[in-house]
mmCIF file of C-alpha atoms in Angstrom:
data_model
loop_
_atom_site.group_PDB
_atom_site.id
_atom_site.type_symbol
_atom_site.label_atom_id
_atom_site.label_comp_id
_atom_site.label_asym_id
_atom_site.label_seq_id
_atom_site.Cartn_x
_atom_site.Cartn_y
_atom_site.Cartn_z
ATOM 1 C CA UNK A 1 51.014 -6.549 -64.057
ATOM 2 C CA UNK A 2 50.128 -4.876 -60.923
ATOM 3 C CA UNK A 3 52.189 -5.131 -58.076
ATOM 4 C CA UNK A 4 50.019 -5.840 -54.669
ATOM 5 C CA UNK A 5 51.904 -5.836 -51.162
ATOM 6 C CA UNK A 6 49.572 -7.259 -48.088
ATOM 7 C CA UNK A 7 50.774 -6.863 -44.892
ATOM 8 C CA UNK A 8 51.107 -8.455 -42.396
ATOM 9 C CA UNK A 9 52.435 -11.682 -44.393
ATOM 10 C CA UNK A 10 51.518 -13.756 -40.830
ATOM 11 C CA UNK A 11 49.599 -12.962 -37.462
ATOM 12 C CA UNK A 12 48.622 -14.149 -34.385
ATOM 13 C CA UNK A 13 46.646 -13.041 -32.061
ATOM 14 C CA UNK A 14 44.612 -13.152 -28.852
ATOM 15 C CA UNK A 15 40.809 -14.675 -29.316
ATOM 16 C CA UNK A 16 38.353 -11.416 -28.768
ATOM 17 C CA UNK A 17 41.047 -8.677 -30.482
ATOM 18 C CA UNK A 18 40.879 -7.342 -33.797
ATOM 19 C CA UNK A 19 43.443 -7.431 -36.729
ATOM 20 C CA UNK A 20 44.246 -5.339 -39.582
ATOM 21 C CA UNK A 21 45.529 -6.365 -42.745
ATOM 22 C CA UNK A 22 47.061 -4.133 -45.449
ATOM 23 C CA UNK A 23 46.481 -4.269 -48.568
ATOM 24 C CA UNK A 24 48.335 -2.438 -51.665
ATOM 25 C CA UNK A 25 49.247 -1.391 -55.069
ATOM 26 C CA UNK A 26 52.299 -0.820 -55.775
ATOM 27 C CA UNK A 27 51.669 0.452 -58.750
ATOM 28 C CA UNK A 28 48.542 0.624 -59.637
ATOM 29 C CA UNK A 29 45.374 2.905 -58.806
ATOM 30 C CA UNK A 30 43.122 0.910 -57.689
ATOM 31 C CA UNK A 31 39.103 2.328 -57.332
ATOM 32 C CA UNK A 32 38.514 -1.622 -56.935
ATOM 33 C CA UNK A 33 39.843 -4.317 -54.790
ATOM 34 C CA UNK A 34 39.052 -7.803 -53.966
ATOM 35 C CA UNK A 35 39.061 -9.639 -50.770
ATOM 36 C CA UNK A 36 39.727 -14.150 -50.688
ATOM 37 C CA UNK A 37 39.685 -15.978 -47.707
ATOM 38 C CA UNK A 38 41.070 -19.325 -48.130
ATOM 39 C CA UNK A 39 40.951 -21.594 -45.490
ATOM 40 C CA UNK A 40 43.447 -24.606 -45.029
ATOM 41 C CA UNK A 41 42.902 -27.158 -48.130
ATOM 42 C CA UNK A 42 39.810 -25.277 -49.929
ATOM 43 C CA UNK A 43 39.256 -22.741 -52.770
ATOM 44 C CA UNK A 44 39.394 -19.028 -51.902
ATOM 45 C CA UNK A 45 36.379 -17.453 -51.429
ATOM 46 C CA UNK A 46 35.433 -14.145 -52.453
ATOM 47 C CA UNK A 47 34.476 -12.294 -48.759
ATOM 48 C CA UNK A 48 34.445 -8.868 -50.110
ATOM 49 C CA UNK A 49 34.696 -5.667 -52.818
ATOM 50 C CA UNK A 50 36.174 -3.115 -51.793
ATOM 51 C CA UNK A 51 35.586 0.169 -52.887
ATOM 52 C CA UNK A 52 37.285 3.641 -52.584
ATOM 53 C CA UNK A 53 35.711 6.100 -51.057
ATOM 54 C CA UNK A 54 32.185 4.082 -50.833
ATOM 55 C CA UNK A 55 31.363 1.310 -49.114
ATOM 56 C CA UNK A 56 32.338 -2.254 -49.382
ATOM 57 C CA UNK A 57 30.123 -4.870 -50.715
ATOM 58 C CA UNK A 58 29.973 -8.443 -48.644
ATOM 59 C CA UNK A 59 29.125 -11.129 -50.720
ATOM 60 C CA UNK A 60 26.360 -13.148 -48.732
ATOM 61 C CA UNK A 61 26.574 -14.651 -45.740
ATOM 62 C CA UNK A 62 30.045 -13.157 -44.625
ATOM 63 C CA UNK A 63 29.312 -10.630 -41.530
ATOM 64 C CA UNK A 64 30.275 -6.852 -42.491
ATOM 65 C CA UNK A 65 30.439 -5.806 -38.490
ATOM 66 C CA UNK A 66 32.806 -8.872 -38.291
ATOM 67 C CA UNK A 67 35.251 -7.586 -41.466
ATOM 68 C CA UNK A 68 35.669 -4.082 -41.523
ATOM 69 C CA UNK A 69 37.168 -3.067 -44.852
ATOM 70 C CA UNK A 70 38.058 0.206 -45.088
ATOM 71 C CA UNK A 71 39.249 1.706 -48.925
ATOM 72 C CA UNK A 72 40.244 5.101 -48.490
ATOM 73 C CA UNK A 73 42.772 6.079 -51.115
ATOM 74 C CA UNK A 74 43.583 4.002 -54.523
ATOM 75 C CA UNK A 75 46.343 2.312 -52.829
ATOM 76 C CA UNK A 76 45.429 1.005 -50.231
ATOM 77 C CA UNK A 77 42.581 -1.382 -48.710
ATOM 78 C CA UNK A 78 42.661 -2.798 -45.691
ATOM 79 C CA UNK A 79 40.632 -5.806 -43.503
ATOM 80 C CA UNK A 80 40.196 -5.363 -40.051
ATOM 81 C CA UNK A 81 38.954 -8.601 -38.180
ATOM 82 C CA UNK A 82 36.786 -7.773 -35.180
ATOM 83 C CA UNK A 83 36.495 -9.835 -32.487
ATOM 84 C CA UNK A 84 38.441 -12.586 -33.526
ATOM 85 C CA UNK A 85 37.751 -15.951 -32.771
ATOM 86 C CA UNK A 86 40.068 -18.888 -33.848
ATOM 87 C CA UNK A 87 37.632 -19.615 -35.960
ATOM 88 C CA UNK A 88 38.890 -16.800 -37.975
ATOM 89 C CA UNK A 89 41.648 -18.468 -38.409
ATOM 90 C CA UNK A 90 42.651 -18.471 -42.576
ATOM 91 C CA UNK A 91 44.573 -17.254 -45.205
ATOM 92 C CA UNK A 92 43.665 -13.749 -46.316
ATOM 93 C CA UNK A 93 44.413 -12.764 -49.527
ATOM 94 C CA UNK A 94 43.511 -9.413 -51.872
ATOM 95 C CA UNK A 95 43.138 -8.685 -55.245
ATOM 96 C CA UNK A 96 43.506 -5.810 -57.637
ATOM 97 C CA UNK A 97 42.494 -5.486 -61.526
ATOM 98 C CA UNK A 98 43.655 -3.629 -63.718
ATOM 99 C CA UNK A 99 41.177 -4.253 -66.244
ATOM 100 C CA UNK A 100 38.225 -6.884 -66.517
ATOM 101 C CA UNK A 101 40.049 -9.928 -67.550
ATOM 102 C CA UNK A 102 42.484 -9.419 -64.926
ATOM 103 C CA UNK A 103 43.295 -9.517 -61.650
ATOM 104 C CA UNK A 104 46.370 -9.268 -59.487
ATOM 105 C CA UNK A 105 46.771 -11.236 -55.666
ATOM 106 C CA UNK A 106 49.246 -10.302 -53.066
ATOM 107 C CA UNK A 107 51.199 -12.469 -51.372
ATOM 108 C CA UNK A 108 47.808 -12.877 -48.511
ATOM 109 C CA UNK A 109 48.239 -12.764 -44.696
ATOM 110 C CA UNK A 110 48.074 -15.865 -42.293
ATOM 111 C CA UNK A 111 45.571 -15.189 -39.032
ATOM 112 C CA UNK A 112 45.401 -17.250 -36.646
ATOM 113 C CA UNK A 113 43.431 -17.315 -33.229
ATOM 114 C CA UNK A 114 44.545 -18.098 -30.229
ATOM 115 C CA UNK B 1 25.414 -18.237 -62.663
ATOM 116 C CA UNK B 2 29.048 -18.689 -63.298
ATOM 117 C CA UNK B 3 31.032 -22.070 -61.171
ATOM 118 C CA UNK B 4 34.023 -23.971 -62.438
ATOM 119 C CA UNK B 5 34.343 -27.661 -61.080
ATOM 120 C CA UNK B 6 38.223 -29.329 -60.762
ATOM 121 C CA UNK B 7 38.113 -33.115 -60.525
ATOM 122 C CA UNK B 8 40.555 -34.604 -58.793
ATOM 123 C CA UNK B 9 41.974 -32.537 -55.876
ATOM 124 C CA UNK B 10 44.989 -34.161 -55.971
ATOM 125 C CA UNK B 11 47.356 -35.573 -59.015
ATOM 126 C CA UNK B 12 50.550 -37.351 -58.908
ATOM 127 C CA UNK B 13 52.795 -37.155 -61.593
ATOM 128 C CA UNK B 14 56.491 -38.457 -62.226
ATOM 129 C CA UNK B 15 59.057 -35.865 -63.632
ATOM 130 C CA UNK B 16 59.046 -35.720 -66.943
ATOM 131 C CA UNK B 17 55.574 -37.113 -67.442
ATOM 132 C CA UNK B 18 52.327 -35.367 -68.796
ATOM 133 C CA UNK B 19 50.593 -32.948 -66.346
ATOM 134 C CA UNK B 20 47.132 -32.490 -67.202
ATOM 135 C CA UNK B 21 44.924 -31.237 -64.740
ATOM 136 C CA UNK B 22 41.394 -30.862 -65.310
ATOM 137 C CA UNK B 23 38.237 -27.946 -65.430
ATOM 138 C CA UNK B 24 35.702 -28.077 -66.770
ATOM 139 C CA UNK B 25 33.437 -24.275 -66.093
ATOM 140 C CA UNK B 26 29.139 -23.820 -66.428
ATOM 141 C CA UNK B 27 28.915 -20.136 -67.453
ATOM 142 C CA UNK B 28 25.428 -18.459 -69.121
ATOM 143 C CA UNK B 29 27.954 -15.637 -71.715
ATOM 144 C CA UNK B 30 30.971 -16.436 -73.106
ATOM 145 C CA UNK B 31 33.224 -16.997 -69.957
ATOM 146 C CA UNK B 32 36.879 -15.664 -68.950
ATOM 147 C CA UNK B 33 38.325 -18.411 -67.536
ATOM 148 C CA UNK B 34 42.050 -18.356 -65.808
ATOM 149 C CA UNK B 35 44.550 -20.389 -64.020
ATOM 150 C CA UNK B 36 46.406 -19.720 -61.043
ATOM 151 C CA UNK B 37 49.279 -21.508 -59.330
ATOM 152 C CA UNK B 38 49.632 -21.577 -55.455
ATOM 153 C CA UNK B 39 53.074 -22.523 -53.774
ATOM 154 C CA UNK B 40 53.093 -22.816 -49.653
ATOM 155 C CA UNK B 41 51.754 -19.769 -47.820
ATOM 156 C CA UNK B 42 51.842 -17.748 -50.793
ATOM 157 C CA UNK B 43 49.574 -15.867 -52.932
ATOM 158 C CA UNK B 44 48.396 -16.709 -56.557
ATOM 159 C CA UNK B 45 50.093 -16.080 -59.718
ATOM 160 C CA UNK B 46 48.538 -16.211 -62.935
ATOM 161 C CA UNK B 47 49.480 -19.069 -65.428
ATOM 162 C CA UNK B 48 47.111 -18.166 -68.173
ATOM 163 C CA UNK B 49 43.755 -16.826 -69.102
ATOM 164 C CA UNK B 50 41.484 -17.178 -71.818
ATOM 165 C CA UNK B 51 39.716 -14.449 -73.322
ATOM 166 C CA UNK B 52 37.746 -15.336 -76.204
ATOM 167 C CA UNK B 53 40.831 -15.373 -78.528
ATOM 168 C CA UNK B 54 42.644 -18.334 -79.793
ATOM 169 C CA UNK B 55 41.086 -21.316 -77.968
ATOM 170 C CA UNK B 56 43.997 -22.555 -77.396
ATOM 171 C CA UNK B 57 46.524 -20.002 -73.897
ATOM 172 C CA UNK B 58 50.433 -20.404 -73.885
ATOM 173 C CA UNK B 59 50.998 -19.696 -70.520
ATOM 174 C CA UNK B 60 53.876 -19.364 -68.409
ATOM 175 C CA UNK B 61 56.032 -21.983 -67.455
ATOM 176 C CA UNK B 62 55.528 -24.320 -70.360
ATOM 177 C CA UNK B 63 51.951 -24.610 -69.749
ATOM 178 C CA UNK B 64 48.968 -24.437 -71.598
ATOM 179 C CA UNK B 65 45.185 -24.880 -71.792
ATOM 180 C CA UNK B 66 42.851 -25.526 -74.534
ATOM 181 C CA UNK B 67 39.554 -23.557 -74.095
ATOM 182 C CA UNK B 68 36.503 -26.580 -75.413
ATOM 183 C CA UNK B 69 33.108 -25.002 -75.610
ATOM 184 C CA UNK B 70 31.068 -28.521 -76.777
ATOM 185 C CA UNK B 71 32.612 -30.303 -73.443
ATOM 186 C CA UNK B 72 32.846 -26.877 -71.417
ATOM 187 C CA UNK B 73 35.779 -27.267 -70.333
ATOM 188 C CA UNK B 74 39.405 -25.542 -70.258
ATOM 189 C CA UNK B 75 41.575 -28.160 -69.155
ATOM 190 C CA UNK B 76 45.478 -27.810 -68.225
ATOM 191 C CA UNK B 77 48.257 -29.321 -69.751
ATOM 192 C CA UNK B 78 51.960 -29.012 -69.359
ATOM 193 C CA UNK B 79 54.464 -31.711 -71.282
ATOM 194 C CA UNK B 80 57.101 -32.657 -69.156
ATOM 195 C CA UNK B 81 56.384 -31.866 -65.390
ATOM 196 C CA UNK B 82 59.270 -30.158 -63.016
ATOM 197 C CA UNK B 83 59.707 -30.926 -59.946
ATOM 198 C CA UNK B 84 58.962 -27.307 -59.420
ATOM 199 C CA UNK B 85 55.805 -27.705 -61.144
ATOM 200 C CA UNK B 86 54.640 -29.359 -57.400
ATOM 201 C CA UNK B 87 51.667 -26.445 -56.363
ATOM 202 C CA UNK B 88 48.048 -25.977 -55.632
ATOM 203 C CA UNK B 89 46.434 -25.143 -59.001
ATOM 204 C CA UNK B 90 43.001 -23.446 -59.486
ATOM 205 C CA UNK B 91 40.366 -23.077 -62.169
ATOM 206 C CA UNK B 92 38.544 -19.460 -62.216
ATOM 207 C CA UNK B 93 36.062 -18.045 -64.135
ATOM 208 C CA UNK B 94 35.427 -14.440 -63.878
ATOM 209 C CA UNK B 95 31.873 -13.635 -62.276
ATOM 210 C CA UNK B 96 29.488 -10.953 -64.655
ATOM 211 C CA UNK B 97 31.339 -9.435 -67.340
ATOM 212 C CA UNK B 98 31.618 -6.480 -65.972
ATOM 213 C CA UNK B 99 34.405 -6.621 -62.509
ATOM 214 C CA UNK B 100 36.557 -8.657 -62.469
ATOM 215 C CA UNK B 101 35.457 -11.346 -59.298
ATOM 216 C CA UNK B 102 36.683 -14.765 -59.778
ATOM 217 C CA UNK B 103 34.971 -17.935 -58.505
ATOM 218 C CA UNK B 104 38.141 -20.816 -58.431
ATOM 219 C CA UNK B 105 37.768 -24.263 -58.177
ATOM 220 C CA UNK B 106 37.956 -26.162 -54.963
ATOM 221 C CA UNK B 107 42.113 -26.453 -56.196
ATOM 222 C CA UNK B 108 44.331 -29.682 -57.619
ATOM 223 C CA UNK B 109 47.445 -30.634 -55.586
ATOM 224 C CA UNK B 110 49.912 -31.932 -57.761
ATOM 225 C CA UNK B 111 52.843 -34.100 -56.654
ATOM 226 C CA UNK B 112 55.883 -34.442 -58.745
ATOM 227 C CA UNK B 113 57.564 -37.035 -58.266
ATOM 228 C CA UNK B 114 61.370 -37.868 -58.823
#
């Protein structure tokens, strides 16, 4: 399967600052990547679909100006949480698919906003 | 629209006992179904998947699941629990036919008692 790497694994930032999370597909060229968010003791919720070379597609209720997604190459997608607030504290996970029947996940990034 | 329901947010079994984690799905088209495992502060690892081939699917770590269309179920089982099986388990259905967006259930936390 595809190897997906996320960085950083943990980050603590001050309220009002921005944080960038990277998702790299190490052995697979991904035209599409997915970003999920997982609140404590809850399931994963799809936030957006990252499309290489074009705008991301956001799920209903996700603020595109708050969560900026850039997919400039076939191996890298970034999620920037802008003007972070404590309620943005969550576990963010990206995934890459090699086919339309499988997805491979990064290790996740634990964001804490203080 | 596709969805999955996991019955039981917490399941506790004794080491060596049968593991049964329940998942029911709703889908207007033949579904692609998945079970993922998540260890604390880590990403998701695919246990097994159903993609309309054999209804009994065998996965890693001794887990298996049976697709039952008549019951709209895809329950996960393992004959004998091991301490290392303690983790959170997510059932998921793939959204749409041409993408690999996943819709997750709420998860089941499996505890294994010595």
